[in-house]
PDB file of C-alpha atoms in Angstrom:
ATOM      1  CA  MET O1226     167.329  -7.152-106.184  1.00  0.00           C
ATOM      2  CA  THR O1227     167.494  -3.814-107.979  1.00  0.00           C
ATOM      3  CA  GLU O1228     168.198  -0.496-106.341  1.00  0.00           C
ATOM      4  CA  MET O1229     166.713   2.733-107.706  1.00  0.00           C
ATOM      5  CA  THR O1230     168.656   5.973-107.404  1.00  0.00           C
ATOM      6  CA  THR O1231     166.490   9.058-107.157  1.00  0.00           C
ATOM      7  CA  THR O1232     167.615  12.608-107.940  1.00  0.00           C
ATOM      8  CA  PRO O1233     166.665  15.481-105.610  1.00  0.00           C
ATOM      9  CA  ASP O1234     163.775  16.460-107.903  1.00  0.00           C
ATOM     10  CA  GLY O1235     162.288  12.931-107.671  1.00  0.00           C
ATOM     11  CA  ASP O1236     163.242  11.542-111.104  1.00  0.00           C
ATOM     12  CA  ASN O1237     164.688   8.005-111.396  1.00  0.00           C
ATOM     13  CA  GLU O1238     168.261   8.424-112.581  1.00  0.00           C
ATOM     14  CA  SER O1239     169.458   4.859-113.137  1.00  0.00           C
ATOM     15  CA  GLN O1240     169.097   1.280-112.050  1.00  0.00           C
ATOM     16  CA  VAL O1241     172.060  -0.350-110.322  1.00  0.00           C
ATOM     17  CA  SER O1242     172.107  -4.094-109.753  1.00  0.00           C
ATOM     18  CA  THR O1243     173.289  -5.127-106.296  1.00  0.00           C
ATOM     19  CA  ARG O1244     172.743  -8.851-106.733  1.00  0.00           C
ATOM     20  CA  LYS O1245     175.600 -10.866-105.243  1.00  0.00           C
ATOM     21  CA  PRO O1246     176.925 -13.896-107.111  1.00  0.00           C
ATOM     22  CA  THR O1247     175.589 -17.183-105.809  1.00  0.00           C
ATOM     23  CA  ARG O1248     178.170 -19.172-103.879  1.00  0.00           C
ATOM     24  CA  ARG O1249     177.775 -22.917-103.774  1.00  0.00           C
ATOM     25  CA  GLY O1250     179.160 -25.379-101.277  1.00  0.00           C
ATOM     26  CA  GLY O1251     179.411 -23.108 -98.278  1.00  0.00           C
ATOM     27  CA  GLY O1252     182.830 -21.536 -98.170  1.00  0.00           C
ATOM     28  CA  ASP O1253     186.393 -21.737 -99.304  1.00  0.00           C
ATOM     29  CA  PRO O1254     187.081 -24.983-101.207  1.00  0.00           C
ATOM     30  CA  ALA O1255     190.312 -25.469 -99.229  1.00  0.00           C
ATOM     31  CA  THR O1256     188.306 -25.858 -95.999  1.00  0.00           C
ATOM     32  CA  ARG O1257     185.920 -28.528 -97.256  1.00  0.00           C
ATOM     33  CA  GLY O1258     186.701 -31.952 -95.882  1.00  0.00           C
ATOM     34  CA  ARG O1259     189.360 -33.393 -93.577  1.00  0.00           C
ATOM     35  CA  THR O1260     192.958 -34.401 -94.054  1.00  0.00           C
ATOM     36  CA  THR O1261     194.296 -37.203 -91.896  1.00  0.00           C
ATOM     37  CA  ILE O1262     197.960 -38.098 -91.650  1.00  0.00           C
ATOM     38  CA  ALA O1263     198.966 -41.627 -90.687  1.00  0.00           C
ATOM     39  CA  ASP O1264     201.479 -42.265 -87.907  1.00  0.00           C
ATOM     40  CA  GLY O1265     203.775 -43.961 -90.435  1.00  0.00           C
ATOM     41  CA  VAL O1266     203.970 -40.834 -92.584  1.00  0.00           C
ATOM     42  CA  VAL O1267     205.144 -38.723 -89.645  1.00  0.00           C
ATOM     43  CA  GLU O1268     207.563 -41.500 -88.609  1.00  0.00           C
ATOM     44  CA  LYS O1269     209.178 -41.538 -92.065  1.00  0.00           C
ATOM     45  CA  ILE O1270     209.544 -37.762 -92.164  1.00  0.00           C
ATOM     46  CA  ALA O1271     211.054 -37.717 -88.665  1.00  0.00           C
ATOM     47  CA  GLY O1272     213.381 -40.647 -89.428  1.00  0.00           C
ATOM     48  CA  LEU O1273     214.783 -39.000 -92.532  1.00  0.00           C
ATOM     49  CA  ALA O1274     215.180 -35.649 -90.756  1.00  0.00           C
ATOM     50  CA  ALA O1275     217.002 -37.279 -87.825  1.00  0.00           C
ATOM     51  CA  ARG O1276     219.386 -39.185 -90.101  1.00  0.00           C
ATOM     52  CA  ASP O1277     220.388 -35.893 -91.769  1.00  0.00           C
ATOM     53  CA  VAL O1278     221.999 -34.662 -88.545  1.00  0.00           C
ATOM     54  CA  VAL O1279     225.784 -35.008 -88.316  1.00  0.00           C
ATOM     55  CA  GLY O1280     226.656 -37.317 -85.421  1.00  0.00           C
ATOM     56  CA  VAL O1281     223.654 -39.638 -85.815  1.00  0.00           C
ATOM     57  CA  HIS O1282     225.127 -42.967 -86.841  1.00  0.00           C
ATOM     58  CA  ALA O1283     221.936 -45.044 -86.940  1.00  0.00           C
ATOM     59  CA  MET O1284     218.367 -45.234 -85.713  1.00  0.00           C
ATOM     60  CA  GLY O1285     216.861 -47.874 -83.457  1.00  0.00           C
ATOM     61  CA  SER O1286     218.130 -50.350 -80.905  1.00  0.00           C
ATOM     62  CA  GLY O1287     220.730 -53.010 -81.635  1.00  0.00           C
ATOM     63  CA  LEU O1288     218.054 -55.676 -82.106  1.00  0.00           C
ATOM     64  CA  SER O1289     215.943 -53.583 -84.469  1.00  0.00           C
ATOM     65  CA  ARG O1290     219.047 -52.668 -86.498  1.00  0.00           C
ATOM     66  CA  THR O1291     220.063 -56.332 -86.742  1.00  0.00           C
ATOM     67  CA  LEU O1292     216.598 -57.402 -87.853  1.00  0.00           C
ATOM     68  CA  GLY O1293     216.472 -54.462 -90.244  1.00  0.00           C
ATOM     69  CA  ALA O1294     219.812 -55.451 -91.784  1.00  0.00           C
ATOM     70  CA  VAL O1295     218.487 -58.960 -92.402  1.00  0.00           C
ATOM     71  CA  ARG O1296     215.254 -57.569 -93.851  1.00  0.00           C
ATOM     72  CA  ASP O1297     217.227 -55.178 -96.097  1.00  0.00           C
ATOM     73  CA  ARG O1298     219.127 -58.107 -97.658  1.00  0.00           C
ATOM     74  CA  VAL O1299     215.968 -59.919 -98.686  1.00  0.00           C
ATOM     75  CA  PRO O1300     215.335 -59.390-102.395  1.00  0.00           C
ATOM     76  CA  GLY O1301     212.589 -56.848-102.859  1.00  0.00           C
ATOM     77  CA  GLY O1302     213.046 -55.567 -99.326  1.00  0.00           C
ATOM     78  CA  SER O1303     213.543 -51.892 -98.670  1.00  0.00           C
ATOM     79  CA  LYS O1304     215.280 -49.927 -95.957  1.00  0.00           C
ATOM     80  CA  SER O1305     212.985 -48.898 -93.158  1.00  0.00           C
ATOM     81  CA  VAL O1306     213.388 -45.148 -92.804  1.00  0.00           C
ATOM     82  CA  SER O1307     211.061 -45.167 -89.818  1.00  0.00           C
ATOM     83  CA  ARG O1308     213.218 -47.585 -87.794  1.00  0.00           C
ATOM     84  CA  GLY O1309     213.760 -46.146 -84.323  1.00  0.00           C
ATOM     85  CA  VAL O1310     210.852 -43.687 -84.580  1.00  0.00           C
ATOM     86  CA  LYS O1311     207.437 -43.871 -82.919  1.00  0.00           C
ATOM     87  CA  ALA O1312     204.814 -41.188 -83.562  1.00  0.00           C
ATOM     88  CA  GLU O1313     201.489 -40.483 -81.926  1.00  0.00           C
ATOM     89  CA  VAL O1314     199.443 -38.343 -84.279  1.00  0.00           C
ATOM     90  CA  GLY O1315     196.328 -36.438 -83.284  1.00  0.00           C
ATOM     91  CA  GLU O1316     194.167 -34.073 -85.318  1.00  0.00           C
ATOM     92  CA  VAL O1317     196.442 -31.038 -84.931  1.00  0.00           C
ATOM     93  CA  GLN O1318     199.426 -32.238 -82.851  1.00  0.00           C
ATOM     94  CA  THR O1319     201.971 -35.010 -82.803  1.00  0.00           C
ATOM     95  CA  ALA O1320     204.507 -36.385 -80.317  1.00  0.00           C
ATOM     96  CA  LEU O1321     207.598 -38.353 -81.317  1.00  0.00           C
ATOM     97  CA  ASP O1322     209.928 -40.836 -79.637  1.00  0.00           C
ATOM     98  CA  LEU O1323     213.273 -41.450 -81.345  1.00  0.00           C
ATOM     99  CA  GLU O1324     215.954 -43.999 -80.551  1.00  0.00           C
ATOM    100  CA  ILE O1325     219.359 -43.096 -81.969  1.00  0.00           C
ATOM    101  CA  VAL O1326     222.947 -44.311 -82.067  1.00  0.00           C
ATOM    102  CA  VAL O1327     225.517 -41.522 -82.025  1.00  0.00           C
ATOM    103  CA  ASP O1328     229.081 -41.493 -83.329  1.00  0.00           C
ATOM    104  CA  TYR O1329     231.810 -41.602 -80.698  1.00  0.00           C
ATOM    105  CA  GLY O1330     233.281 -38.214 -79.879  1.00  0.00           C
ATOM    106  CA  VAL O1331     230.270 -36.028 -80.624  1.00  0.00           C
ATOM    107  CA  SER O1332     228.419 -34.063 -77.964  1.00  0.00           C
ATOM    108  CA  ILE O1333     225.271 -36.061 -77.290  1.00  0.00           C
ATOM    109  CA  GLY O1334     223.464 -32.947 -76.053  1.00  0.00           C
ATOM    110  CA  ASP O1335     224.337 -31.039 -79.232  1.00  0.00           C
ATOM    111  CA  VAL O1336     223.287 -33.952 -81.459  1.00  0.00           C
ATOM    112  CA  ALA O1337     219.998 -34.350 -79.568  1.00  0.00           C
ATOM    113  CA  ARG O1338     219.288 -30.609 -79.864  1.00  0.00           C
ATOM    114  CA  ALA O1339     220.045 -30.651 -83.600  1.00  0.00           C
ATOM    115  CA  VAL O1340     217.870 -33.743 -84.113  1.00  0.00           C
ATOM    116  CA  ARG O1341     214.957 -32.076 -82.296  1.00  0.00           C
ATOM    117  CA  GLU O1342     215.287 -28.896 -84.353  1.00  0.00           C
ATOM    118  CA  ASN O1343     215.533 -30.764 -87.664  1.00  0.00           C
ATOM    119  CA  VAL O1344     212.677 -33.148 -86.876  1.00  0.00           C
ATOM    120  CA  VAL O1345     210.333 -30.407 -85.621  1.00  0.00           C
ATOM    121  CA  ALA O1346     211.048 -28.218 -88.657  1.00  0.00           C
ATOM    122  CA  ALA O1347     210.538 -31.056 -91.169  1.00  0.00           C
ATOM    123  CA  VAL O1348     207.384 -32.498 -89.593  1.00  0.00           C
ATOM    124  CA  GLU O1349     205.707 -29.125 -89.056  1.00  0.00           C
ATOM    125  CA  ARG O1350     206.599 -27.894 -92.554  1.00  0.00           C
ATOM    126  CA  MET O1351     205.426 -31.030 -94.350  1.00  0.00           C
ATOM    127  CA  THR O1352     202.360 -31.935 -92.294  1.00  0.00           C
ATOM    128  CA  GLY O1353     201.163 -28.719 -90.694  1.00  0.00           C
ATOM    129  CA  LEU O1354     200.924 -30.586 -87.381  1.00  0.00           C
ATOM    130  CA  GLU O1355     202.284 -28.982 -84.222  1.00  0.00           C
ATOM    131  CA  VAL O1356     205.088 -31.102 -82.756  1.00  0.00           C
ATOM    132  CA  VAL O1357     204.545 -30.963 -78.997  1.00  0.00           C
ATOM    133  CA  GLU O1358     207.557 -33.084 -78.016  1.00  0.00           C
ATOM    134  CA  VAL O1359     210.465 -35.048 -79.429  1.00  0.00           C
ATOM    135  CA  ASN O1360     211.825 -37.532 -76.894  1.00  0.00           C
ATOM    136  CA  ILE O1361     215.250 -38.909 -77.767  1.00  0.00           C
ATOM    137  CA  ALA O1362     216.783 -42.055 -76.320  1.00  0.00           C
ATOM    138  CA  VAL O1363     220.458 -42.626 -77.111  1.00  0.00           C
ATOM    139  CA  SER O1364     220.757 -46.412 -77.138  1.00  0.00           C
ATOM    140  CA  ASP O1365     224.375 -46.806 -78.240  1.00  0.00           C
ATOM    141  CA  VAL O1366     227.607 -45.101 -79.254  1.00  0.00           C
ATOM    142  CA  LYS O1367     229.348 -46.197 -82.440  1.00  0.00           C
ATOM    143  CA  LEU O1368     233.041 -46.668 -81.686  1.00  0.00           C
ATOM    144  CA  PRO O1369     235.489 -46.166 -84.573  1.00  0.00           C
ATOM    145  CA  GLU O1370     236.909 -49.681 -84.331  1.00  0.00           C
ATOM    146  CA  GLU O1371     233.549 -51.469 -84.149  1.00  0.00           C
ATOM    147  CA  GLU O1372     232.647 -53.526 -87.164  1.00  0.00           C
ATOM    148  CA  GLU O1373     229.348 -52.523 -88.767  1.00  0.00           C
ATOM    149  CA  GLU O1374     226.585 -55.046 -88.194  1.00  0.00           C
ATOM    150  CA  GLU O1375     225.147 -54.166 -91.600  1.00  0.00           C
ATOM    151  CA  GLU O1376     228.488 -54.908 -93.275  1.00  0.00           C
ATOM    152  CA  LEU O1377     228.944 -58.400 -91.829  1.00  0.00           C
ATOM    153  CA  GLN O1378     229.356 -60.933 -94.589  1.00  0.00           C
ATOM    154  CA  PRO O1379     227.868 -64.401 -94.293  1.00  0.00           C
ATOM    155  CA  PRO O1380     230.475 -67.145 -93.829  1.00  0.00           C
ATOM    156  CA  ARG O1381     231.896 -68.439 -97.088  1.00  0.00           C
ATOM    157  CA  ILE O1382     231.819 -72.105 -97.949  1.00  0.00           C
ATOM    158  CA  GLN O1383     235.180 -73.414 -99.086  1.00  0.00           C
TER     159      GLN O1383
END
């Protein structure tokens, strides 16, 4: 399309092109397609964020920690960072359930608050999902004199 500019005396002064560049694909490239995030991805992020909080000794129930310790000792096995975390992920929101073991002497309310803050910040920053709730179940307290289940050595043959 070409636009003609006319002077007051009726002469054509110049031709100005008003053609817009052709845009293909229908919009911003960043908005084309969908991104889906698996539950396990959110669980790993939340598990790592929860473990970073001072006062969190471990994640998961006693049984899951025992089975995890056995699994960790198997050659080629890896630590499960999502142990003790369950996520329900939707298109734009997620909800999390965490099971933690706290160190003796810490304020459970303060630890739970710090875990929520750290988990929400990490998950929302990394995934863009809105965290609607973080439910925390404290399943145990680690006493100073308790022997670590993960550190138990198998019996030696003499």
